[in-house]
Short mmCIF file of C-alpha atoms in Angstrom, two decimals:
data_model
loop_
_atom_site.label_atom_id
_atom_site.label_comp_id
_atom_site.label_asym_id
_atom_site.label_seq_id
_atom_site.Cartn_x
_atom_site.Cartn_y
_atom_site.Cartn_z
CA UNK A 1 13.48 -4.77 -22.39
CA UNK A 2 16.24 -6.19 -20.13
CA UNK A 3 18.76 -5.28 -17.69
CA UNK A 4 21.34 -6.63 -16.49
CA UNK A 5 22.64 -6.85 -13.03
CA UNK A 6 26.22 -8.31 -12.27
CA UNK A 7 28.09 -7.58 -8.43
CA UNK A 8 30.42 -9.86 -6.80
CA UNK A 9 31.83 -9.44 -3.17
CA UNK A 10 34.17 -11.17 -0.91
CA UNK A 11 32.36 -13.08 2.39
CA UNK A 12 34.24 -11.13 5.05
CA UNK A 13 35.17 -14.11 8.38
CA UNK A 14 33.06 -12.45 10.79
CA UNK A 15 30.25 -14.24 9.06
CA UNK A 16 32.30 -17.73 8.83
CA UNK A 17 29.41 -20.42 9.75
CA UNK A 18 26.35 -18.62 8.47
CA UNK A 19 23.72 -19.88 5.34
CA UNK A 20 24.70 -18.56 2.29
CA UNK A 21 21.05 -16.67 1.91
CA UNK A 22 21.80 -15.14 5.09
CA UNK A 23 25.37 -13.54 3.80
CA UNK A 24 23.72 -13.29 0.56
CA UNK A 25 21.33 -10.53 1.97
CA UNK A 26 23.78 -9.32 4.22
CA UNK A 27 26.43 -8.18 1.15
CA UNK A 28 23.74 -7.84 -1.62
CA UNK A 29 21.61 -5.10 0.42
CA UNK A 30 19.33 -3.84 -2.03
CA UNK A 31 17.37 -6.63 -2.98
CA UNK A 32 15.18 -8.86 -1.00
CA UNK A 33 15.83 -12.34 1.09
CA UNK A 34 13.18 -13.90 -0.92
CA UNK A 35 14.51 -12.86 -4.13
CA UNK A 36 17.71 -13.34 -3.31
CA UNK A 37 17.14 -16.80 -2.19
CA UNK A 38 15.37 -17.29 -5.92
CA UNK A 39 18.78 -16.39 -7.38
CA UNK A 40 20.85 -18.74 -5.63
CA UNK A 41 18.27 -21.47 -6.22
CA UNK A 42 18.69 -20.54 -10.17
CA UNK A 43 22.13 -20.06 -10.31
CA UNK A 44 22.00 -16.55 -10.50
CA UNK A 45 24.45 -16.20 -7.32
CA UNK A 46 27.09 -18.62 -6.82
CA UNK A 47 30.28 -19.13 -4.45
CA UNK A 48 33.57 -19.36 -6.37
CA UNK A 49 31.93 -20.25 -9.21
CA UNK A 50 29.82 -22.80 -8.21
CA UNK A 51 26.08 -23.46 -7.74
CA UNK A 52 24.88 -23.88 -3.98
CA UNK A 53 22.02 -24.69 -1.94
CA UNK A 54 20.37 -21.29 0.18
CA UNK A 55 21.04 -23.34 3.14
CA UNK A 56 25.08 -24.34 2.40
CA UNK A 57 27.07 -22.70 5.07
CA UNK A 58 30.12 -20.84 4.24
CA UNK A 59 33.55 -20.13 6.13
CA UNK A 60 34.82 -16.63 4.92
CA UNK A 61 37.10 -15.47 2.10
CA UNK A 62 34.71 -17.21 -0.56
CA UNK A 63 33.74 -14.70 -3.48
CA UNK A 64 30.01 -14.38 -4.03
CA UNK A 65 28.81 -13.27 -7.50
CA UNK A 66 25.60 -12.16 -8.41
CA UNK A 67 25.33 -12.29 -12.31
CA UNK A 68 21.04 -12.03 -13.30
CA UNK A 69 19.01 -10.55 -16.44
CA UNK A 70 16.19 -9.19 -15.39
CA UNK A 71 13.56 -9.69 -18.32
CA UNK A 72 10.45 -7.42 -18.43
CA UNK A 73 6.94 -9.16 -17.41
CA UNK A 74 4.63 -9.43 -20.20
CA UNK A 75 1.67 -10.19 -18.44
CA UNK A 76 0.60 -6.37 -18.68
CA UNK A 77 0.29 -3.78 -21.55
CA UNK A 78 1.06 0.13 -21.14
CA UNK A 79 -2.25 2.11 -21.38
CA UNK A 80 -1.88 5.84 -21.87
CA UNK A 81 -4.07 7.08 -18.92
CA UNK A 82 -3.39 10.26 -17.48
CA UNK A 83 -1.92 10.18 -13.53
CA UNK A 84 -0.85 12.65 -11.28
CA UNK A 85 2.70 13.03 -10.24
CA UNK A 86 3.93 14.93 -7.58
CA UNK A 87 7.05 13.97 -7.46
CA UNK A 88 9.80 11.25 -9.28
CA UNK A 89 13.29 10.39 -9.06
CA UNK A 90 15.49 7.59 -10.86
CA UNK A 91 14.25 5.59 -7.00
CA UNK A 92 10.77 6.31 -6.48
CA UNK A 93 7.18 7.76 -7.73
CA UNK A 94 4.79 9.91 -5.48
CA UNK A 95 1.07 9.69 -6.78
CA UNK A 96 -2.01 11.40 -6.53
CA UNK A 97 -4.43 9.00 -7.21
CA UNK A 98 -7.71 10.17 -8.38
CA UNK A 99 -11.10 8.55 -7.81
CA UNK A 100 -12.28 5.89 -10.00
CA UNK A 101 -9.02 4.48 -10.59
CA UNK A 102 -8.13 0.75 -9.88
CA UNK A 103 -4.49 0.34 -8.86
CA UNK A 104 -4.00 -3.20 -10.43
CA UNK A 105 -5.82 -5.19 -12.84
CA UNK A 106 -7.65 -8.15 -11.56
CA UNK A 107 -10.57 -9.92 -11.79
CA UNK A 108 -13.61 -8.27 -13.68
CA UNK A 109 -10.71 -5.05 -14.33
CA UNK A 110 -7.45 -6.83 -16.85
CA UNK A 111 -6.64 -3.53 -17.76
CA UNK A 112 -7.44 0.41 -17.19
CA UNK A 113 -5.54 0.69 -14.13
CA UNK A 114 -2.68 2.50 -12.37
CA UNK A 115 -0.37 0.02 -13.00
CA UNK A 116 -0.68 -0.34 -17.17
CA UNK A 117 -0.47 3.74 -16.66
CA UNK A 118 2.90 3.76 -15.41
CA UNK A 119 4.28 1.20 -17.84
CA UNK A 120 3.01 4.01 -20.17
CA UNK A 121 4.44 6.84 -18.39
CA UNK A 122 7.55 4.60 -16.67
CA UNK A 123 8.48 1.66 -19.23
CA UNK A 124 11.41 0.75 -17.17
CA UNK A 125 8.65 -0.59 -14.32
CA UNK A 126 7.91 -3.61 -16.21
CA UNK A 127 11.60 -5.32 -14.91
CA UNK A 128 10.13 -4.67 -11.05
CA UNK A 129 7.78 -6.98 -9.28
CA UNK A 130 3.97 -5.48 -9.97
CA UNK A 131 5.25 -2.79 -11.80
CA UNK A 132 7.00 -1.24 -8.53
CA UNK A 133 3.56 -0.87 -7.09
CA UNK A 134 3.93 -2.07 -3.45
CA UNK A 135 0.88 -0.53 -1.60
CA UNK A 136 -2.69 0.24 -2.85
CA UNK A 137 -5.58 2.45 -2.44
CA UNK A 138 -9.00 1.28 -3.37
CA UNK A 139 -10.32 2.10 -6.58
CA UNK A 140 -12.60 5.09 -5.26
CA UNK A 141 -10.19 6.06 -2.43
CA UNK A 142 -7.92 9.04 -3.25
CA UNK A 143 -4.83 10.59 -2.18
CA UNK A 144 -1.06 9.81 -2.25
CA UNK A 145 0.70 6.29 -2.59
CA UNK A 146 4.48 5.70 -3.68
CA UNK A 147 5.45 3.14 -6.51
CA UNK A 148 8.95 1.96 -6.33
CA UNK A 149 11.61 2.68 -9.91
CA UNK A 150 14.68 0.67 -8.59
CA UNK A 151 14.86 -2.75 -7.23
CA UNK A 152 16.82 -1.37 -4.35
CA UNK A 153 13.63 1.16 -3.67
CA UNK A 154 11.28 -1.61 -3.67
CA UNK A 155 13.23 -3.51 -1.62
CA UNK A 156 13.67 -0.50 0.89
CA UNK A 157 9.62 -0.02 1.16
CA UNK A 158 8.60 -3.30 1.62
CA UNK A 159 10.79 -3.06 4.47
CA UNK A 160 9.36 -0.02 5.78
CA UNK A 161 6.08 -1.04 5.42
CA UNK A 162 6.77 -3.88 7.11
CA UNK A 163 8.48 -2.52 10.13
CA UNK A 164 6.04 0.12 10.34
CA UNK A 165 8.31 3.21 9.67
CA UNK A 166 6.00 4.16 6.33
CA UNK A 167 3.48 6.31 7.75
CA UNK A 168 0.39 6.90 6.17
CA UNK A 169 -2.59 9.54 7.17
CA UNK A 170 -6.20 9.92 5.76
CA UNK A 171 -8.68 12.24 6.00
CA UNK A 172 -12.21 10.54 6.26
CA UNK A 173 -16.31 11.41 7.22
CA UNK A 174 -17.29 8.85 9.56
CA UNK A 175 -21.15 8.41 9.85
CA UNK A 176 -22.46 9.66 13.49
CA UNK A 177 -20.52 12.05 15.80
CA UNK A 178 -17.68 10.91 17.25
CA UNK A 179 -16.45 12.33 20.51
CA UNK A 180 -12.87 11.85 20.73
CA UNK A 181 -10.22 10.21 19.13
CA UNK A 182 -9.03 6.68 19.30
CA UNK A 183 -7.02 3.25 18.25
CA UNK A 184 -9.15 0.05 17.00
CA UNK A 185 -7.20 -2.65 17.38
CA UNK A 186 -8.98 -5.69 15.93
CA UNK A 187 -7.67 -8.38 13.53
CA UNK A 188 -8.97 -8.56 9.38
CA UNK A 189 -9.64 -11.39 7.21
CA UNK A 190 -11.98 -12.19 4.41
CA UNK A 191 -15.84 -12.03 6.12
CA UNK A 192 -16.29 -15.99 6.35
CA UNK A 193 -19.85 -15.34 5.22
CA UNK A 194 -19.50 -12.71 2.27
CA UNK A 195 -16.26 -13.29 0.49
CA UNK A 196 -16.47 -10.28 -1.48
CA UNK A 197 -15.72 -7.63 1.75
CA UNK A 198 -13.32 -7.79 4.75
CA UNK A 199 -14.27 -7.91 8.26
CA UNK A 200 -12.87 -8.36 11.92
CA UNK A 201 -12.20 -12.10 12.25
CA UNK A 202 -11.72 -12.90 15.76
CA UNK A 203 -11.38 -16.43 17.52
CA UNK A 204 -13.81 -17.02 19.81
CA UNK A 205 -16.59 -19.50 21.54
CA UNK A 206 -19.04 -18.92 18.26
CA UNK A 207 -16.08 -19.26 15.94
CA UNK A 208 -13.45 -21.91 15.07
CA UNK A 209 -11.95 -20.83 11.60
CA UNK A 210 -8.69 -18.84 11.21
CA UNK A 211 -8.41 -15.30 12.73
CA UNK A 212 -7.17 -12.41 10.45
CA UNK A 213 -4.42 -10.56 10.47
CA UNK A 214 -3.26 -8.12 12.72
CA UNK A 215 -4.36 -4.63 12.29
CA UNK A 216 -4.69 -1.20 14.07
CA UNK A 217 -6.10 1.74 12.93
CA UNK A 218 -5.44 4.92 15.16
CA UNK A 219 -8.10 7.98 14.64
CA UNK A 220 -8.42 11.38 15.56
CA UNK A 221 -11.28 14.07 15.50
CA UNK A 222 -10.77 17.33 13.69
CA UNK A 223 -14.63 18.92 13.27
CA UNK A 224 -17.87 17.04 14.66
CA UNK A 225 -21.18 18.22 12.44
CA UNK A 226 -24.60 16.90 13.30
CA UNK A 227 -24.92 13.78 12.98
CA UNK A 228 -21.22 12.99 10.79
CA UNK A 229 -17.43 13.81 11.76
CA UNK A 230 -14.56 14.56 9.91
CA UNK A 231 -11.44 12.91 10.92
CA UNK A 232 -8.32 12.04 10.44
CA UNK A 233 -7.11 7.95 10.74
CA UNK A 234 -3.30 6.83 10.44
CA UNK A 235 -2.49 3.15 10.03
CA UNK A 236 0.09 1.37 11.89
CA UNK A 237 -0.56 -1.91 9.31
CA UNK A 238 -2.28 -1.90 5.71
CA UNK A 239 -4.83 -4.87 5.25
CA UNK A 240 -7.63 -4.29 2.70
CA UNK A 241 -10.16 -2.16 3.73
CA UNK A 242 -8.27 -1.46 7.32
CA UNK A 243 -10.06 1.68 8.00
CA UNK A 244 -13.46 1.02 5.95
CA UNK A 245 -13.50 -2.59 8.19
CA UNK A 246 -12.59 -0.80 11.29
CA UNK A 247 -14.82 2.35 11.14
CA UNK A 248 -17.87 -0.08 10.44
CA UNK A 249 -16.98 -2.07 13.38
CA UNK A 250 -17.23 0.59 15.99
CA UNK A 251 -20.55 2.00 14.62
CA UNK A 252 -18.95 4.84 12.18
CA UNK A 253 -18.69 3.44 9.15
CA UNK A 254 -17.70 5.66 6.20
CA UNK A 255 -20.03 8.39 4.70
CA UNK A 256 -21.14 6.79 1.06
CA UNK A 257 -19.54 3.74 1.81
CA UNK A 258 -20.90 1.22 -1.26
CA UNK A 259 -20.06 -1.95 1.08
CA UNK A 260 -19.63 -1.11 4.65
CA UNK A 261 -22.41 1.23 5.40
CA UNK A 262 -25.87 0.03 5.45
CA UNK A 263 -28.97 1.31 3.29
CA UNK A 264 -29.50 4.28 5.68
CA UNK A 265 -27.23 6.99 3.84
CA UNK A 266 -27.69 9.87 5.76
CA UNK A 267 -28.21 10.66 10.16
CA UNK A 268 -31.44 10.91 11.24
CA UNK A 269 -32.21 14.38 11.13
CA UNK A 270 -30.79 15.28 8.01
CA UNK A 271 -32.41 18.31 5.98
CA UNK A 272 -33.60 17.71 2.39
CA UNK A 273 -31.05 19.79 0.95
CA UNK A 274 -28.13 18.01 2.75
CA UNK A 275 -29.70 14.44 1.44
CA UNK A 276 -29.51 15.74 -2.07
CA UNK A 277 -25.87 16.58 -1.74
CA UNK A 278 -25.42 13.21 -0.37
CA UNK A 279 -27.40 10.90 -2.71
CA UNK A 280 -24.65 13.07 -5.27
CA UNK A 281 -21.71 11.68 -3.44
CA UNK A 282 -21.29 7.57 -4.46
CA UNK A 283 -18.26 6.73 -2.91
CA UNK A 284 -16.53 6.47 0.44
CA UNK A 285 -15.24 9.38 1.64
CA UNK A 286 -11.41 8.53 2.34
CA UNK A 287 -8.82 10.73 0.65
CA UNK A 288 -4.72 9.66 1.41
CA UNK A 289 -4.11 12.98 2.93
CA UNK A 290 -0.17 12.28 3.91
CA UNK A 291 2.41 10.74 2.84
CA UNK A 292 6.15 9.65 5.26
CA UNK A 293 8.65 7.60 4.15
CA UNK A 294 12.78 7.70 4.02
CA UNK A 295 14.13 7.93 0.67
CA UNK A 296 15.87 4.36 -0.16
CA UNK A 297 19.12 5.84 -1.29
CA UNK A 298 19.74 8.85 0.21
CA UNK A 299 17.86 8.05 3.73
CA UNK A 300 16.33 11.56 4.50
CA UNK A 301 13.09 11.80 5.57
CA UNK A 302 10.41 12.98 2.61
CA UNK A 303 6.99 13.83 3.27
CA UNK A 304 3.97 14.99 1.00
CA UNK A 305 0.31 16.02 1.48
CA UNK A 306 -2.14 16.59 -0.74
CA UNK A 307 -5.17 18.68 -0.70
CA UNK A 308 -9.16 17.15 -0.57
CA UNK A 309 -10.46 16.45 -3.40
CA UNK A 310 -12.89 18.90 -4.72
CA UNK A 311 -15.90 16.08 -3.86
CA UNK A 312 -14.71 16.01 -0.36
CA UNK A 313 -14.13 19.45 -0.08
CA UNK A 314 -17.87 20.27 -1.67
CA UNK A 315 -19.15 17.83 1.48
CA UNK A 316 -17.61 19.22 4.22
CA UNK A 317 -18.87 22.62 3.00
CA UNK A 318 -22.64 21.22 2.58
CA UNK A 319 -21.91 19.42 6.28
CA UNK A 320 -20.91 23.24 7.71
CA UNK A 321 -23.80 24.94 6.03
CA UNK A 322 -26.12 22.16 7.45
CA UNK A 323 -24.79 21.79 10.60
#
């Protein structure tokens, strides 16, 4: 599978001076400045003809053509594994994601996923950059994430994710009762001891290596049980594990958290019957409650929410009856 992109434009003279990349991006809006500048360095985009450097400066009235065949990556293989969609369009694809399911292959996991289930479902994915996928939930987090179908749409939410316009909100169970709502604000970067999880990496006296990246996690309460709290977190950035890390860090990590929660599984205080619901549940209890974003080609605002999953649901009832 290939397609075939061709567009040429004129370089108007109120950008007379600038780097070609720069009036690249500016005329050729749908696709990225790093891809962009890949095309001029292949010959993919040239100026009258010619081959130039990203860097060549240009003086207005030059004609910029972009001529490029994108060829399909064969690096994965369609897998027909069922997903949920709640909504498409020839730009974009809303998912439910369900527990269990790893968004892209990887070590220990080269196939199974989300991503060899939309070449399945979306064959035309395979010309995008990781299959359109451009945000991930962990493999036993649920809820809603958005794949890109255009190179324009991807384009469009890496930007918004970037500039912080995509908004995501979670439900979660935090271990411990939380009395109020409230931001964490605390750097992530690979734990410099166990290089398997995440954790808040912050310079100081005790510590000389590199400090993650920026990250803030703002949280809200919406019921308090005895000894747990359901609540509802929405990310201004998306590192791995942002609000597994950051829970953890202030003392509530997530209910049935596999990595971040220690070996106590339950409050103090728990009844028997609550335990046995909870030795039942094996994963962290996050669900990708709601979804924001603005369409890439038509600009209105979208959103989507999606109900707990029947797990979740199931615990919040046992937490109630308990409580």
């Amino acid at each position: 599978m290939s397609k075939s992109i061709q567009e040429q434009h004129t370089v108007p003279h109120e950008l007379t001076g600038k780097r070609l990349d720069q009036i690249a991006a500016t005329l050729f809006v749908d696709y990225s400045r790093v891809r962009i500048q890949e095309w001029i360095k292949s010959s993919f985009i040239t100026v009258d003809g010619k081959t130039c450097k990203p860097k060549d400066k240009l003086y207005g009235g030059e004609l910029i053509a972009l001529d490029v065949v994108l060829e399909e990556e064969e690096r994965w293989q369609p897998q027909k594994i069922v997903i949920d969609v709640v909504y498409d369009d020839e730009h974009i694809i809303v998912i439910n994601k369900h527990a269990g399911l790893v968004v892209h292959p990887g070590a220990g996991m080269p196939d199974g996923t989300l991503l060899n289930a939309l070449l399945y479902h979306y064959p035309e994915l395979a010309l995008l950059p990781r299959a359109g996928i451009v945000h991930r939930l962990d493999k036993d987090t649920t809820g809603l994430m958005v794949v890109a179908r255009s190179l324009m749409a991807h384009t469009s939410l890496v930007q918004q994710l970037q500039d912080r316009s995509l908004g995501r909100e979670y439900e979660a169970i935090a271990m411990g009762e939380l009395t109020g709502g409230g931001v964490v604000d605390k750097p992530i970067g690979r734990h410099p001891v166990h290089r398997t999880k995440m954790a808040v990496v912050e310079r100081g006296p005790n510590f000389s290596g590199s400090a993650g990246k920026e990250a803030i996690t703002h949280y809200r309460l919406l019921k308090r049980f005895a000894g747990y709290t359901h609540i509802a977190c929405q990310l201004e950035t998306g590192r791995t594990h942002q609000i597994r890390v950051h829970l953890a860090y202030i003392k509530h990590p997530l209910l049935g958290d596999p990595v971040y929660l220690s070996r106590q599984r339950w409050a103090s205080g728990t009844p028997d019957p609550l335990k046995n619901t909870l030795k039942h549940f094996s994963r962290q209890a996050l669900h990708a409650k709601k979804l924001t974003l603005d369409h890439p080609h038509t600009g209105d605002t979208m959103v989507w929410e999606s109900d707990l999953p029947d797990d979740m649901q199931q615990l919040l009832s046992a937490l109630e009856q308990y409580a």
